[in-house]
């Protein structure tokens, strides 16, 4: 159950998102042909400043570093509301994933250096770990070589979520072993303007513009290492799980709004002399979607609570949440197009925007299939 | 910044002390409940299939430890802990009742008072019954001495329940009942029946009344029905000029449909609330199907379907827990129909997966060439087909969700 301050946060987030980041705001990130606008950053910087002013960027930052330490459930509420209107921002990448990385693995000095910036929105962090297309967490090839007191990084990362907006990234590199080994992975804090690091935007169907990072002899000092050298995989696993749960909260918002919008259409669209929502075939489809949404919400809330409680079952609950909401959102966003008929196929209507975001989100931080397989192994299947 | 300041203010002026006091109180009640339950629950009944005792009176009453457990719980009044003492309850709070349930579950125990009486009729009488009716029946439900059956469905009134025909005529000093009920669970073992009867033939829903009928009355005949699973739990019940006292009508004449709808909400609530055994299927699947070189169940297609079902099951249990927390009033909510459909779908699929993983060994009906577990799995699969039919079919539940919860037009 939500406490009073959480209810207040959710209500205010709902109001702000509707007012400031409605679906039309996302439209401005799209070009005329339906792709991302090349000159757009994949989010609205002015809205980001307001989000920081409201304290959302500091929800997971300790009070000593300028945050409010409101917890993951509270962060989930904001992400869910943003998900309702497909609100694009680096909140998940920075305020949840990067903040968690520093809190879980950072030294006091690293926390003092980065967390205040995350909290006030002046710094935007992200996770640069993926290289292949199948979310194989250990299959990291980007090489880090010890040179003198520091390290030299060479290789590529893609997709890096919110990579064009990020001022720094947590980069997963290989310091020994081979791609696929769990041992030998080290995490580094790398600033985006470090010489040798170049970034290119990926024109993705949801107009968010994640990035391809290329590392060409990027030199960082020893204090850029986050956690222990060669032992980064456990922290990386934990970050991916937290990212998946945060994204699941956003997807719950996507699915809830896609359902509400579709339900409204069923109540207003007239064909054959009747409101189409009076047809039993469509009523039953709506009833089934409602049931699936219940399962998704429970799985997501349980996972958010598990983050706050540091529950040892977090990996299984993260996979349960991501897979459950992934399947639900896939079904509802597809039905959103189907039940809107011809208008749902047009770029002018919102249905396609939900469908595209659903596909991206389903893939991001481990697909539904990936998380189902992972849950299966954790549970002895 | 406004958000944060307001929230700080709330935090500072919060009700932390109160919550702490409640916590201490609950803790001491929990200790008391734990001690009593551990001292009184017969160990031989640990993890017993308790739902079996609800549906089969003979199985329950022929078990000496079950009889002992029923007597102890009846005396303690913890079978219906929240009911008022004059109705046979212990007058406890919902929070205390929840603690009893948790402590019972923790030792693999069950509530021997649980019955159609506690799940369906009791809550309904508490809302609609007269004081006389409550005093006459609730104390016997609270001890599970008086077993009830539900006389709703008829041969011509299944999913379309309101088309029921069983006639009830006002004879001045009594009611005269004629007609037939079907799918009446445990009618051949029941003492009493709560029935829907037609008191007005000119209106459909508006001509139905809710009547309490003593099964020992003259003119009642029950016949068990043999189901595909071999079960004879359901019966046909025939009423031939059955006389029922005037005081046995609940609520007003022709108000029965509203009462029945409320009762069906309680029924759906208890159906979807059943924490069906979630013994993982994985170990059995490894046993029957083998294990591949990666340590996985050696049947990839079956494995994926089992995993998906197990995940939905876990999400379903989290949903029951969440909706229970959210239902502040304690009464069943509109979301119950959706929950019942999720439950029946998940449990049916699980029952089928269990038979499927057993392969040819999951096909046996009787005899020692199949293990007890194999034969039980087969019958449980057949039995599970009823889950989406009884208590309002899958399709009827979807109609209810669409109209009541989603507000879609008729």
Short mmCIF file of N, CA and C in Angstrom, two decimals, chain A residues 222-336:
data_model
loop_
_atom_site.label_atom_id
_atom_site.label_comp_id
_atom_site.label_asym_id
_atom_site.label_seq_id
_atom_site.Cartn_x
_atom_site.Cartn_y
_atom_site.Cartn_z
N UNK A 222 42.73 5.35 -12.49
CA UNK A 222 42.40 4.21 -11.64
C UNK A 222 41.14 4.46 -10.83
N UNK A 223 40.87 5.70 -10.46
CA UNK A 223 39.69 5.96 -9.63
C UNK A 223 38.38 5.94 -10.43
N UNK A 224 38.49 5.61 -11.73
CA UNK A 224 37.27 5.46 -12.55
C UNK A 224 36.67 4.05 -12.37
N UNK A 225 37.43 3.14 -11.77
CA UNK A 225 36.91 1.78 -11.59
C UNK A 225 35.79 1.79 -10.55
N UNK A 226 34.64 1.23 -10.93
CA UNK A 226 33.49 1.14 -10.01
C UNK A 226 33.44 -0.30 -9.49
N UNK A 227 33.65 -0.46 -8.20
CA UNK A 227 33.70 -1.80 -7.63
C UNK A 227 35.07 -2.42 -7.81
N UNK A 228 35.09 -3.76 -7.87
CA UNK A 228 36.36 -4.47 -7.88
C UNK A 228 36.76 -4.84 -9.30
N UNK A 229 38.04 -4.75 -9.58
CA UNK A 229 38.53 -5.12 -10.92
C UNK A 229 38.28 -6.61 -11.18
N UNK A 230 37.68 -6.90 -12.33
CA UNK A 230 37.47 -8.30 -12.73
C UNK A 230 36.26 -8.95 -12.10
N UNK A 231 35.63 -8.25 -11.11
CA UNK A 231 34.50 -8.87 -10.40
C UNK A 231 33.21 -8.06 -10.60
N UNK A 232 33.10 -7.45 -11.74
CA UNK A 232 31.97 -6.52 -11.95
C UNK A 232 30.64 -7.17 -12.29
N UNK A 233 30.66 -8.48 -12.60
CA UNK A 233 29.42 -9.08 -13.14
C UNK A 233 28.27 -9.08 -12.14
N UNK A 234 28.55 -9.26 -10.85
CA UNK A 234 27.45 -9.29 -9.87
C UNK A 234 26.76 -7.92 -9.77
N UNK A 235 27.60 -6.87 -9.75
CA UNK A 235 27.02 -5.52 -9.72
C UNK A 235 26.26 -5.25 -11.01
N UNK A 236 26.84 -5.71 -12.14
CA UNK A 236 26.17 -5.50 -13.43
C UNK A 236 24.81 -6.21 -13.47
N UNK A 237 24.80 -7.46 -12.98
CA UNK A 237 23.53 -8.21 -12.90
C UNK A 237 22.50 -7.43 -12.10
N UNK A 238 22.96 -6.92 -10.97
CA UNK A 238 22.07 -6.18 -10.09
C UNK A 238 21.54 -4.92 -10.77
N UNK A 239 22.42 -4.24 -11.53
CA UNK A 239 21.99 -3.02 -12.24
C UNK A 239 20.99 -3.35 -13.34
N UNK A 240 21.27 -4.42 -14.07
CA UNK A 240 20.34 -4.83 -15.12
C UNK A 240 18.97 -5.18 -14.52
N UNK A 241 18.99 -5.85 -13.36
CA UNK A 241 17.72 -6.21 -12.71
C UNK A 241 16.95 -4.96 -12.30
N UNK A 242 17.67 -3.98 -11.74
CA UNK A 242 17.01 -2.75 -11.33
C UNK A 242 16.49 -1.98 -12.54
N UNK A 243 17.30 -1.97 -13.61
CA UNK A 243 16.86 -1.30 -14.83
C UNK A 243 15.60 -1.97 -15.37
N UNK A 244 15.60 -3.31 -15.34
CA UNK A 244 14.44 -4.06 -15.87
C UNK A 244 13.19 -3.76 -15.05
N UNK A 245 13.34 -3.63 -13.73
CA UNK A 245 12.18 -3.36 -12.88
C UNK A 245 11.67 -1.93 -13.12
N UNK A 246 12.59 -0.98 -13.22
CA UNK A 246 12.18 0.39 -13.51
C UNK A 246 11.46 0.48 -14.84
N UNK A 247 12.00 -0.21 -15.82
CA UNK A 247 11.37 -0.20 -17.14
C UNK A 247 10.01 -0.90 -17.08
N UNK A 248 9.94 -1.95 -16.28
CA UNK A 248 8.66 -2.66 -16.12
C UNK A 248 7.59 -1.72 -15.56
N UNK A 249 8.00 -0.84 -14.64
CA UNK A 249 7.05 0.13 -14.08
C UNK A 249 6.56 1.08 -15.18
N UNK A 250 7.50 1.51 -16.02
CA UNK A 250 7.13 2.39 -17.13
C UNK A 250 6.19 1.64 -18.10
N UNK A 251 6.50 0.38 -18.36
CA UNK A 251 5.68 -0.43 -19.27
C UNK A 251 4.28 -0.65 -18.71
N UNK A 252 4.20 -0.74 -17.37
CA UNK A 252 2.88 -0.87 -16.75
C UNK A 252 2.05 0.38 -17.04
N UNK A 253 2.70 1.54 -17.02
CA UNK A 253 2.02 2.78 -17.39
C UNK A 253 1.62 2.78 -18.86
N UNK A 254 2.53 2.32 -19.73
CA UNK A 254 2.20 2.20 -21.17
C UNK A 254 0.94 1.37 -21.34
N UNK A 255 0.95 0.19 -20.71
CA UNK A 255 -0.14 -0.77 -20.90
C UNK A 255 -1.45 -0.24 -20.33
N UNK A 256 -1.37 0.40 -19.14
CA UNK A 256 -2.58 0.92 -18.50
C UNK A 256 -3.25 1.96 -19.39
N UNK A 257 -2.41 2.87 -19.95
CA UNK A 257 -2.99 3.93 -20.77
C UNK A 257 -3.48 3.37 -22.11
N UNK A 258 -2.72 2.46 -22.69
CA UNK A 258 -3.15 1.85 -23.96
C UNK A 258 -4.52 1.19 -23.77
N UNK A 259 -4.68 0.54 -22.62
CA UNK A 259 -5.97 -0.11 -22.32
C UNK A 259 -7.07 0.93 -22.13
N UNK A 260 -6.80 1.97 -21.34
CA UNK A 260 -7.82 3.00 -21.08
C UNK A 260 -8.25 3.68 -22.38
N UNK A 261 -7.27 4.02 -23.22
CA UNK A 261 -7.59 4.69 -24.48
C UNK A 261 -8.45 3.79 -25.37
N UNK A 262 -8.10 2.51 -25.40
CA UNK A 262 -8.85 1.55 -26.22
C UNK A 262 -10.26 1.37 -25.67
N UNK A 263 -10.36 1.31 -24.35
CA UNK A 263 -11.67 1.15 -23.71
C UNK A 263 -12.57 2.35 -24.03
N UNK A 264 -12.00 3.54 -24.00
CA UNK A 264 -12.77 4.74 -24.37
C UNK A 264 -13.28 4.64 -25.80
N UNK A 265 -12.42 4.15 -26.68
CA UNK A 265 -12.82 4.03 -28.09
C UNK A 265 -13.97 3.03 -28.24
N UNK A 266 -13.89 1.93 -27.49
CA UNK A 266 -14.96 0.92 -27.55
C UNK A 266 -16.30 1.52 -27.11
N UNK A 267 -16.24 2.53 -26.26
CA UNK A 267 -17.47 3.13 -25.73
C UNK A 267 -18.02 4.23 -26.63
N UNK A 268 -17.22 4.66 -27.62
CA UNK A 268 -17.69 5.77 -28.45
C UNK A 268 -17.85 5.43 -29.92
N UNK A 269 -17.07 4.50 -30.44
CA UNK A 269 -17.11 4.17 -31.86
C UNK A 269 -18.40 3.41 -32.19
N UNK A 270 -19.15 3.92 -33.17
CA UNK A 270 -20.41 3.28 -33.56
C UNK A 270 -20.27 2.60 -34.92
N UNK A 271 -20.64 1.34 -34.99
CA UNK A 271 -20.72 0.60 -36.25
C UNK A 271 -21.91 -0.34 -36.17
N UNK A 272 -22.50 -0.67 -37.31
CA UNK A 272 -23.69 -1.53 -37.34
C UNK A 272 -24.79 -0.97 -36.42
N UNK A 273 -24.83 0.33 -36.27
CA UNK A 273 -25.87 0.96 -35.46
C UNK A 273 -25.70 0.79 -33.96
N UNK A 274 -24.52 0.37 -33.51
CA UNK A 274 -24.32 0.20 -32.07
C UNK A 274 -22.90 0.58 -31.69
N UNK A 275 -22.72 0.98 -30.43
CA UNK A 275 -21.37 1.21 -29.91
C UNK A 275 -20.64 -0.13 -29.94
N UNK A 276 -19.43 -0.17 -30.52
CA UNK A 276 -18.78 -1.48 -30.70
C UNK A 276 -18.46 -2.16 -29.37
N UNK A 277 -18.38 -1.38 -28.30
CA UNK A 277 -18.14 -1.96 -26.97
C UNK A 277 -19.33 -2.75 -26.45
N UNK A 278 -20.45 -2.74 -27.18
CA UNK A 278 -21.60 -3.54 -26.75
C UNK A 278 -21.51 -4.96 -27.34
N UNK A 279 -20.54 -5.18 -28.25
CA UNK A 279 -20.41 -6.53 -28.84
C UNK A 279 -19.65 -7.44 -27.88
N UNK A 280 -20.22 -8.63 -27.69
CA UNK A 280 -19.66 -9.52 -26.67
C UNK A 280 -18.22 -9.95 -26.99
N UNK A 281 -17.92 -10.14 -28.26
CA UNK A 281 -16.56 -10.56 -28.62
C UNK A 281 -15.54 -9.53 -28.12
N UNK A 282 -15.88 -8.26 -28.27
CA UNK A 282 -14.95 -7.20 -27.86
C UNK A 282 -14.99 -7.01 -26.34
N UNK A 283 -16.17 -7.20 -25.74
CA UNK A 283 -16.26 -7.10 -24.28
C UNK A 283 -15.36 -8.14 -23.62
N UNK A 284 -15.39 -9.36 -24.16
CA UNK A 284 -14.59 -10.42 -23.55
C UNK A 284 -13.10 -10.15 -23.75
N UNK A 285 -12.75 -9.61 -24.91
CA UNK A 285 -11.34 -9.28 -25.11
C UNK A 285 -10.91 -8.21 -24.09
N UNK A 286 -11.77 -7.24 -23.87
CA UNK A 286 -11.45 -6.19 -22.90
C UNK A 286 -11.34 -6.77 -21.49
N UNK A 287 -12.26 -7.68 -21.15
CA UNK A 287 -12.22 -8.29 -19.82
C UNK A 287 -10.93 -9.07 -19.62
N UNK A 288 -10.48 -9.76 -20.67
CA UNK A 288 -9.25 -10.54 -20.57
C UNK A 288 -8.03 -9.61 -20.42
N UNK A 289 -8.04 -8.53 -21.16
CA UNK A 289 -6.92 -7.57 -21.02
C UNK A 289 -6.88 -6.99 -19.61
N UNK A 290 -8.06 -6.71 -19.07
CA UNK A 290 -8.14 -6.18 -17.70
C UNK A 290 -7.50 -7.17 -16.71
N UNK A 291 -7.81 -8.45 -16.88
CA UNK A 291 -7.23 -9.48 -16.01
C UNK A 291 -5.71 -9.53 -16.13
N UNK A 292 -5.21 -9.49 -17.36
CA UNK A 292 -3.75 -9.53 -17.57
C UNK A 292 -3.07 -8.32 -16.93
N UNK A 293 -3.74 -7.18 -17.01
CA UNK A 293 -3.18 -5.97 -16.39
C UNK A 293 -3.04 -6.14 -14.87
N UNK A 294 -3.99 -6.87 -14.28
CA UNK A 294 -3.91 -7.11 -12.83
C UNK A 294 -2.65 -7.90 -12.49
N UNK A 295 -2.38 -8.95 -13.27
CA UNK A 295 -1.17 -9.76 -13.03
C UNK A 295 0.08 -8.89 -13.18
N UNK A 296 0.09 -8.08 -14.24
CA UNK A 296 1.28 -7.26 -14.51
C UNK A 296 1.53 -6.28 -13.36
N UNK A 297 0.46 -5.64 -12.90
CA UNK A 297 0.63 -4.66 -11.81
C UNK A 297 1.18 -5.33 -10.56
N UNK A 298 0.64 -6.49 -10.22
CA UNK A 298 1.11 -7.18 -9.00
C UNK A 298 2.58 -7.55 -9.11
N UNK A 299 2.97 -8.05 -10.29
CA UNK A 299 4.37 -8.48 -10.47
C UNK A 299 5.30 -7.26 -10.38
N UNK A 300 4.91 -6.15 -10.97
CA UNK A 300 5.76 -4.96 -10.96
C UNK A 300 5.87 -4.39 -9.55
N UNK A 301 4.75 -4.29 -8.85
CA UNK A 301 4.79 -3.72 -7.50
C UNK A 301 5.60 -4.60 -6.55
N UNK A 302 5.47 -5.92 -6.72
CA UNK A 302 6.25 -6.83 -5.87
C UNK A 302 7.74 -6.63 -6.11
N UNK A 303 8.12 -6.41 -7.36
CA UNK A 303 9.54 -6.24 -7.68
C UNK A 303 10.06 -4.90 -7.15
N UNK A 304 9.25 -3.85 -7.25
CA UNK A 304 9.67 -2.55 -6.72
C UNK A 304 9.87 -2.63 -5.21
N UNK A 305 8.93 -3.29 -4.54
CA UNK A 305 9.05 -3.45 -3.09
C UNK A 305 10.30 -4.26 -2.73
N UNK A 306 10.58 -5.26 -3.57
CA UNK A 306 11.76 -6.11 -3.31
C UNK A 306 13.05 -5.29 -3.42
N UNK A 307 13.09 -4.30 -4.32
CA UNK A 307 14.28 -3.44 -4.42
C UNK A 307 14.46 -2.65 -3.14
N UNK A 308 13.34 -2.11 -2.63
CA UNK A 308 13.43 -1.32 -1.40
C UNK A 308 13.85 -2.18 -0.22
N UNK A 309 13.42 -3.45 -0.23
CA UNK A 309 13.70 -4.33 0.91
C UNK A 309 15.03 -5.06 0.75
N UNK A 310 15.72 -4.86 -0.37
CA UNK A 310 16.93 -5.63 -0.68
C UNK A 310 16.68 -7.13 -0.56
N UNK A 311 15.56 -7.55 -1.08
CA UNK A 311 15.13 -8.94 -1.01
C UNK A 311 16.07 -9.83 -1.82
N UNK A 312 16.55 -10.93 -1.21
CA UNK A 312 17.44 -11.81 -1.98
C UNK A 312 16.75 -12.43 -3.21
N UNK A 313 15.40 -12.41 -3.22
CA UNK A 313 14.68 -12.97 -4.37
C UNK A 313 14.57 -11.96 -5.52
N UNK A 314 15.31 -10.84 -5.40
CA UNK A 314 15.20 -9.77 -6.41
C UNK A 314 15.39 -10.25 -7.85
N UNK A 315 16.43 -11.07 -8.15
CA UNK A 315 16.60 -11.49 -9.55
C UNK A 315 15.36 -12.20 -10.11
N UNK A 316 14.79 -13.12 -9.35
CA UNK A 316 13.60 -13.83 -9.83
C UNK A 316 12.41 -12.89 -9.96
N UNK A 317 12.28 -11.97 -9.00
CA UNK A 317 11.14 -11.03 -9.05
C UNK A 317 11.30 -10.03 -10.19
N UNK A 318 12.54 -9.65 -10.49
CA UNK A 318 12.80 -8.76 -11.62
C UNK A 318 12.38 -9.44 -12.91
N UNK A 319 12.77 -10.70 -13.06
CA UNK A 319 12.42 -11.43 -14.27
C UNK A 319 10.92 -11.68 -14.36
N UNK A 320 10.30 -11.96 -13.22
CA UNK A 320 8.84 -12.15 -13.21
C UNK A 320 8.14 -10.86 -13.69
N UNK A 321 8.60 -9.74 -13.16
CA UNK A 321 7.97 -8.46 -13.51
C UNK A 321 8.17 -8.12 -14.99
N UNK A 322 9.42 -8.24 -15.45
CA UNK A 322 9.71 -7.83 -16.83
C UNK A 322 8.98 -8.74 -17.83
N UNK A 323 9.00 -10.04 -17.57
CA UNK A 323 8.35 -10.98 -18.51
C UNK A 323 6.83 -10.82 -18.47
N UNK A 324 6.28 -10.65 -17.27
CA UNK A 324 4.83 -10.55 -17.16
C UNK A 324 4.31 -9.27 -17.82
N UNK A 325 4.93 -8.15 -17.50
CA UNK A 325 4.45 -6.90 -18.08
C UNK A 325 4.80 -6.87 -19.58
N UNK A 326 5.88 -7.52 -19.96
CA UNK A 326 6.26 -7.57 -21.38
C UNK A 326 5.19 -8.26 -22.20
N UNK A 327 4.72 -9.39 -21.70
CA UNK A 327 3.69 -10.13 -22.41
C UNK A 327 2.37 -9.34 -22.43
N UNK A 328 2.04 -8.74 -21.30
CA UNK A 328 0.80 -7.96 -21.20
C UNK A 328 0.82 -6.77 -22.15
N UNK A 329 1.92 -6.03 -22.14
CA UNK A 329 2.02 -4.84 -22.98
C UNK A 329 2.00 -5.22 -24.46
N UNK A 330 2.65 -6.33 -24.78
CA UNK A 330 2.64 -6.79 -26.17
C UNK A 330 1.20 -7.04 -26.62
N UNK A 331 0.45 -7.75 -25.76
CA UNK A 331 -0.94 -8.07 -26.10
C UNK A 331 -1.80 -6.81 -26.20
N UNK A 332 -1.69 -5.93 -25.23
CA UNK A 332 -2.58 -4.76 -25.19
C UNK A 332 -2.23 -3.76 -26.29
N UNK A 333 -0.93 -3.54 -26.55
CA UNK A 333 -0.57 -2.57 -27.59
C UNK A 333 -0.98 -3.10 -28.97
N UNK A 334 -0.91 -4.42 -29.16
CA UNK A 334 -1.37 -4.99 -30.44
C UNK A 334 -2.88 -4.84 -30.58
N UNK A 335 -3.59 -5.09 -29.49
CA UNK A 335 -5.05 -4.95 -29.51
C UNK A 335 -5.46 -3.48 -29.66
N UNK A 336 -4.61 -2.58 -29.17
CA UNK A 336 -4.92 -1.15 -29.32
C UNK A 336 -5.01 -0.81 -30.80
#
